Coordinates of C-alpha atoms (C1' of nucleotides) in Angstrom, one line a residue:
Chain Q
M220 CA 86.2 108.6 88.3
T221 CA 84.2 106.7 91.2
D222 CA 82.2 109.3 93.5
P223 CA 84.5 109.8 96.5
Q224 CA 82.0 109.1 99.0
E225 CA 81.0 105.6 97.6
R226 CA 84.6 104.5 97.3
F227 CA 85.2 105.6 100.7
D228 CA 82.5 103.6 102.1
H229 CA 83.0 100.6 99.9
L230 CA 87.0 100.5 101.5
V231 CA 85.6 101.3 104.9
A232 CA 83.2 98.1 104.6
R233 CA 86.1 96.1 102.7
L234 CA 88.1 96.7 106.3
R235 CA 85.8 96.1 108.2
E236 CA 84.2 92.7 106.8
R237 CA 88.2 91.7 107.0
D238 CA 88.2 93.0 110.8
H239 CA 90.5 95.2 110.0
R240 CA 90.5 98.5 113.0
L241 CA 89.3 101.7 112.1
T242 CA 91.9 104.3 113.8
P243 CA 91.6 107.6 113.1
Q244 CA 95.2 108.0 111.1
R245 CA 93.7 104.7 108.8
I246 CA 90.2 106.2 108.6
A247 CA 92.0 109.8 107.4
L248 CA 94.2 107.9 104.9
V249 CA 91.8 105.6 103.5
R250 CA 89.3 109.2 103.1
L251 CA 92.6 110.9 101.2
L252 CA 93.0 107.9 99.1
A253 CA 89.1 107.8 97.8
E254 CA 89.3 111.5 97.2
S255 CA 92.6 111.0 95.3
Q256 CA 92.4 111.5 91.6
E257 CA 96.2 113.2 91.4
H258 CA 97.8 110.1 91.9
P259 CA 99.6 111.0 95.2
S260 CA 102.6 109.8 96.5
A261 CA 103.4 108.2 99.7
A262 CA 105.5 111.0 100.9
H263 CA 102.4 113.4 99.7
L264 CA 100.0 111.2 101.7
Y265 CA 101.9 111.5 104.4
S266 CA 102.1 115.0 104.6
Q267 CA 98.8 115.7 104.2
L268 CA 98.1 113.3 106.9
K269 CA 100.8 114.7 109.2
E270 CA 98.5 118.1 109.2
Q271 CA 95.7 116.1 111.0
F272 CA 98.1 113.8 113.1
P273 CA 101.2 115.6 113.8
T274 CA 103.2 112.8 115.2
T275 CA 102.5 109.9 112.8
S276 CA 104.8 108.5 110.9
Q277 CA 105.9 107.3 107.3
A278 CA 105.6 103.5 108.3
T279 CA 101.9 103.8 108.9
V280 CA 101.4 105.4 105.9
Y281 CA 103.5 102.2 103.9
K282 CA 101.5 99.5 106.5
T283 CA 98.1 101.2 105.3
L284 CA 99.3 101.6 101.6
A285 CA 100.6 97.4 101.7
L286 CA 97.3 96.5 103.5
L287 CA 95.0 98.1 100.6
K288 CA 97.6 96.8 98.0
E289 CA 97.0 93.5 99.3
M290 CA 93.5 93.8 99.5
G291 CA 93.4 95.1 95.8
E292 CA 92.0 98.4 96.8
V293 CA 95.0 100.5 95.6
L294 CA 96.9 100.5 92.3
E295 CA 100.9 101.1 92.8
L296 CA 102.6 103.2 90.2
G297 CA 106.1 102.1 90.8
F298 CA 108.9 104.8 89.1
S299 CA 112.1 103.5 89.9
D300 CA 114.0 106.7 89.8
D301 CA 111.3 108.4 91.4
D302 CA 108.6 108.3 94.5
N303 CA 105.9 105.6 93.9
R304 CA 102.7 106.7 93.0
Y305 CA 99.1 105.7 94.5
D306 CA 95.3 105.5 93.1
G307 CA 93.0 104.2 95.8
N308 CA 89.9 105.7 93.5
K309 CA 90.7 103.4 90.4
P310 CA 92.7 100.1 91.9
Y311 CA 92.6 98.3 88.7
P312 CA 95.7 98.6 85.8
H313 CA 95.2 101.4 83.7
P314 CA 96.5 103.8 81.5
H315 CA 98.2 106.6 82.7
L316 CA 99.4 109.8 81.1
V317 CA 102.7 111.8 82.6
C318 CA 103.4 115.1 82.0
V319 CA 107.1 115.1 81.8
C320 CA 107.0 118.7 82.8
C321 CA 105.1 119.1 85.6
R322 CA 104.7 115.4 87.0
R323 CA 100.9 115.4 86.8
I324 CA 99.4 112.4 86.0
M325 CA 95.8 111.9 84.7
D326 CA 93.6 108.9 83.1
P327 CA 93.4 109.1 79.6
E328 CA 90.3 107.2 77.8
V329 CA 92.0 104.3 75.3
A330 CA 89.7 102.4 73.5
L331 CA 92.6 100.4 71.6
L332 CA 94.2 99.0 74.9
K333 CA 92.0 95.9 74.8
T334 CA 92.5 95.0 71.3
L335 CA 96.3 95.7 71.7
E336 CA 96.6 93.0 74.5
R337 CA 94.5 90.2 72.0
E338 CA 97.0 90.9 69.1
V339 CA 100.0 90.6 71.6
A340 CA 98.4 87.4 73.2
E341 CA 98.0 85.8 69.5
L342 CA 101.0 86.7 68.2
S343 CA 103.4 85.8 71.1
G344 CA 101.4 82.9 73.0
Y345 CA 101.6 84.3 75.9
Q346 CA 98.5 84.2 78.1
I347 CA 98.2 88.2 79.3
V348 CA 97.2 88.8 82.7
G349 CA 98.1 92.7 83.0
H350 CA 99.8 95.7 82.0
R351 CA 101.2 98.9 82.6
L352 CA 100.9 101.8 80.4
D353 CA 102.6 104.7 81.1
L354 CA 102.4 107.5 78.1
Y355 CA 104.6 110.3 78.7
G356 CA 103.6 114.0 77.3
I357 CA 103.3 117.8 77.8
C358 CA 100.2 118.6 79.3
P359 CA 98.6 121.8 77.9
D360 CA 99.2 124.3 80.6
C361 CA 103.2 123.6 80.3
Q362 CA 103.0 123.5 76.6
R363 CA 101.7 127.3 77.1
E364 CA 105.1 128.0 79.2
Chain A
M278 CA 117.1 92.8 66.3
T279 CA 120.1 94.4 65.2
D280 CA 123.0 92.5 64.7
P281 CA 125.5 92.6 67.8
Q282 CA 128.6 92.9 65.6
E283 CA 127.2 95.9 63.9
R284 CA 125.5 97.0 67.5
F285 CA 128.9 96.8 68.7
D286 CA 130.9 98.7 66.0
H287 CA 128.2 101.3 66.4
L288 CA 128.5 101.7 70.1
V289 CA 132.5 101.9 69.8
A290 CA 132.5 104.2 67.6
R291 CA 130.2 106.6 69.1
L292 CA 132.4 106.2 72.5
R293 CA 135.4 107.1 69.9
E294 CA 133.8 110.1 69.0
R295 CA 133.0 111.2 72.3
D296 CA 136.8 110.6 73.3
H297 CA 135.8 108.3 75.7
R298 CA 138.4 105.6 77.2
L299 CA 137.9 102.0 76.0
T300 CA 139.1 100.1 78.9
P301 CA 139.1 96.3 78.4
Q302 CA 136.3 96.5 81.1
R303 CA 134.3 98.9 79.4
I304 CA 134.7 97.1 76.0
A305 CA 133.7 93.8 77.2
L306 CA 130.5 95.5 79.0
V307 CA 129.5 97.3 75.8
R308 CA 130.1 94.0 73.9
L309 CA 127.4 92.3 76.5
L310 CA 124.9 95.0 76.1
A311 CA 125.4 94.8 71.9
E312 CA 124.8 90.9 72.1
S313 CA 121.8 91.4 75.1
Q314 CA 118.3 90.1 74.0
E315 CA 117.4 89.1 77.3
H316 CA 117.2 92.5 78.9
P317 CA 119.7 91.9 81.7
S318 CA 120.1 93.9 85.0
A319 CA 123.0 95.9 86.2
A320 CA 123.8 92.6 88.8
H321 CA 123.5 89.9 85.8
L322 CA 126.1 92.2 83.6
Y323 CA 128.0 92.4 86.8
S324 CA 128.1 88.9 87.4
Q325 CA 129.1 88.3 83.5
L326 CA 132.1 90.9 83.5
K327 CA 133.5 89.6 86.4
E328 CA 133.8 86.4 84.9
Q329 CA 136.7 88.0 82.7
F330 CA 137.6 90.9 85.2
P331 CA 137.4 89.4 88.9
T332 CA 138.3 92.7 90.5
T333 CA 135.6 94.7 88.8
S334 CA 132.8 96.6 90.7
Q335 CA 129.1 97.1 90.3
A336 CA 130.2 100.8 90.3
T337 CA 132.0 100.1 86.7
V338 CA 129.2 98.6 85.4
Y339 CA 126.5 101.6 86.7
K340 CA 128.8 104.2 85.6
T341 CA 129.2 103.0 82.1
L342 CA 125.3 102.2 82.0
A343 CA 125.0 105.9 82.6
L344 CA 127.3 107.2 80.2
L345 CA 125.6 104.9 77.6
K346 CA 121.9 106.1 78.9
E347 CA 123.0 109.7 78.7
M348 CA 124.3 109.1 74.8
G349 CA 120.7 107.6 74.1
E350 CA 122.4 104.4 73.7
V351 CA 120.8 102.1 76.1
L352 CA 117.4 101.8 77.5
E353 CA 116.6 101.4 80.7
L354 CA 113.7 99.7 82.4
G355 CA 112.8 100.4 85.5
F356 CA 111.4 98.5 88.0
S357 CA 110.3 99.7 91.4
D358 CA 110.0 96.6 93.3
D359 CA 113.0 94.8 91.5
D360 CA 116.4 95.5 89.7
N361 CA 116.3 97.7 86.8
R362 CA 116.7 96.2 83.2
Y363 CA 118.4 97.6 80.3
D364 CA 118.2 96.8 76.5
G365 CA 121.7 97.9 74.7
N366 CA 120.7 96.4 71.3
K367 CA 117.3 98.3 71.0
P368 CA 117.9 101.4 73.1
Y369 CA 114.7 103.2 72.0
P370 CA 111.2 102.6 74.2
H371 CA 109.2 99.9 72.8
P372 CA 106.7 97.6 74.9
H373 CA 108.1 94.8 76.6
L374 CA 106.1 91.2 77.4
V375 CA 107.5 90.2 80.6
C376 CA 106.8 86.8 82.0
V377 CA 105.2 87.1 85.8
C378 CA 106.4 83.9 86.2
C379 CA 110.1 83.5 85.1
R380 CA 110.7 87.2 84.7
R381 CA 111.7 86.6 80.8
I382 CA 111.4 90.1 78.8
M383 CA 110.8 89.7 75.2
D384 CA 110.0 92.3 72.9
P385 CA 106.3 91.7 71.0
E386 CA 105.2 93.6 67.6
V387 CA 102.9 95.8 68.5
A388 CA 101.4 97.4 65.3
L389 CA 98.5 99.4 66.9
L390 CA 100.8 101.4 69.4
K391 CA 101.2 104.3 67.3
T392 CA 97.0 104.5 66.3
L393 CA 97.0 104.1 70.3
E394 CA 99.3 107.3 70.8
R395 CA 97.8 109.4 68.2
E396 CA 94.1 108.5 69.7
V397 CA 95.4 110.0 72.9
A398 CA 97.3 112.8 72.0
E399 CA 94.0 114.2 70.0
L400 CA 91.6 113.4 73.3
S401 CA 94.0 114.9 75.7
G402 CA 95.6 117.7 74.3
Y403 CA 99.0 116.5 75.5
Q404 CA 102.0 116.4 73.1
I405 CA 103.1 112.9 73.1
V406 CA 106.9 112.7 74.0
G407 CA 107.2 108.8 74.9
H408 CA 105.7 105.7 76.4
R409 CA 106.2 102.6 78.7
L410 CA 104.2 100.0 77.8
D411 CA 104.9 96.7 79.8
L412 CA 102.4 93.5 79.2
Y413 CA 102.7 91.2 81.7
G414 CA 101.5 87.3 80.7
I415 CA 102.7 83.9 81.3
C416 CA 104.9 82.6 78.8
P417 CA 103.8 79.6 76.6
D418 CA 106.8 77.5 78.9
C419 CA 105.8 78.5 82.0
Q420 CA 102.2 77.6 80.8
R421 CA 103.1 74.0 80.1
E422 CA 104.2 73.6 83.7
Chain R
dG270 C1' 91.4 92.5 128.3
dT271 C1' 93.3 91.2 123.7
dG272 C1' 96.2 91.8 120.2
dC273 C1' 95.9 94.6 115.9
dT274 C1' 98.2 99.5 115.0
dT275 C1' 100.8 103.1 116.0
dG276 C1' 105.1 105.8 115.8
dC277 C1' 110.1 105.5 116.1
dA278 C1' 114.4 104.0 114.7
dA279 C1' 117.3 100.8 112.6
dA280 C1' 117.6 97.6 108.6
dC281 C1' 117.5 96.9 103.9
dA282 C1' 118.3 96.8 98.4
dG283 C1' 119.5 99.0 94.6
dT284 C1' 121.8 102.8 92.8
dT285 C1' 125.4 106.7 93.3
dT286 C1' 129.0 109.2 94.5
dG287 C1' 134.1 110.2 96.5
dC288 C1' 138.5 109.2 96.2
dA289 C1' 143.1 107.2 95.1
dG290 C1' 145.7 104.9 92.5
dA291 C1' 145.5 102.8 87.9
dT292 C1' 145.9 103.5 82.6
dA293 C1' 144.3 104.9 77.9
dG294 C1' 145.7 108.0 74.5
Chain W
dC272 C1' 152.2 113.2 81.2
dT273 C1' 147.6 113.5 82.2
dA274 C1' 142.8 113.2 82.5
dT275 C1' 139.6 109.7 82.6
dC276 C1' 138.7 105.5 84.4
dT277 C1' 138.4 101.5 88.0
dG278 C1' 137.3 99.6 92.1
dC279 C1' 136.7 99.9 96.9
dA280 C1' 133.9 101.7 100.5
dA281 C1' 130.4 104.9 102.4
dA282 C1' 126.7 107.6 101.3
dC283 C1' 121.9 107.9 99.8
dT284 C1' 116.9 107.5 99.0
dG285 C1' 112.5 105.1 99.0
dT286 C1' 110.5 101.5 101.2
dT287 C1' 110.3 97.7 104.6
dT288 C1' 111.0 96.0 109.3
dG289 C1' 111.3 95.4 114.9
dC290 C1' 109.4 96.3 118.8
dA291 C1' 107.3 98.9 122.9
dA292 C1' 103.6 101.3 123.8
dG293 C1' 98.9 102.5 122.8
dC294 C1' 94.0 101.7 121.4
dA295 C1' 89.8 99.7 118.9
dC296 C1' 86.7 96.6 119.4

DNA sequence: GTGCTTGCAAACAGTTTGCAGATAG
DNA sequence: CTATCTGCAAACTGTTTGCAAGCAC
């Protein structure tokens, strides 16, 4: 995981460089994203933001997320049957490990993925440009119950 | 790929065994799914079904898909930013190769996936119960353009 | 002061549901 | 005959958009 403060500074710098305004709401949201490890949903970010800014709206969250997505600074994990989840700390595609029980999402080390992509590229003739790998499982905590 | 006729017979047998009614609409939809290689969307299935049954509705398509999903006989590929796609020929989770250009979806051979899952299970302590692997790329046809 | 951003509400798209009439078994 | 299925339309959910007022710069 990238150091949250470093990541926050990077995001603020990138926004400034593109002449985007650093409103208090936006700064707070960027901070949440820079610190995030738990791959929060938009609704979750909204409810955290609302603690500091009671009048804020979901639209603000979605608009800022859209902006950062377009800048390549957040990764959106789309779930068609559930809220989407966001990663503002590691914004590039990477594997996820999703607990089917508590919906916790973590980032596993997957050394073999590069080799796997190369294997598929050679066999299929496709030029691979990205991936989405979610492993579903039961986390150690949930196994205990 | 499973032989479409064999797959169709299997699906019909499973529906019959659970005392579900074999209406003409349902039979036609099951046939489309048994023959499908192109991972059709609900809208695509609906438009094909509509050729034979002009008064049919999307609800019928969705209800039959829900039934077959629940029976474990179709695989739903959820895309949060696009229509979901369905595989009624190979209904168990398997990797997909998605062309970012023409949205064609095919099934690559991925020998390494099992090893990869084992690697992650050992390192994380999770009990792996499933996966979703989509590789995004540009298919040979689209590369030519 | 300028024009990007906010926050409200309405729109949107894909999917699901309720229900009355049709129909497979 | 009767319980399930169909097909219409309305509801639902997460996300996006339009717009007037607010505020960063």
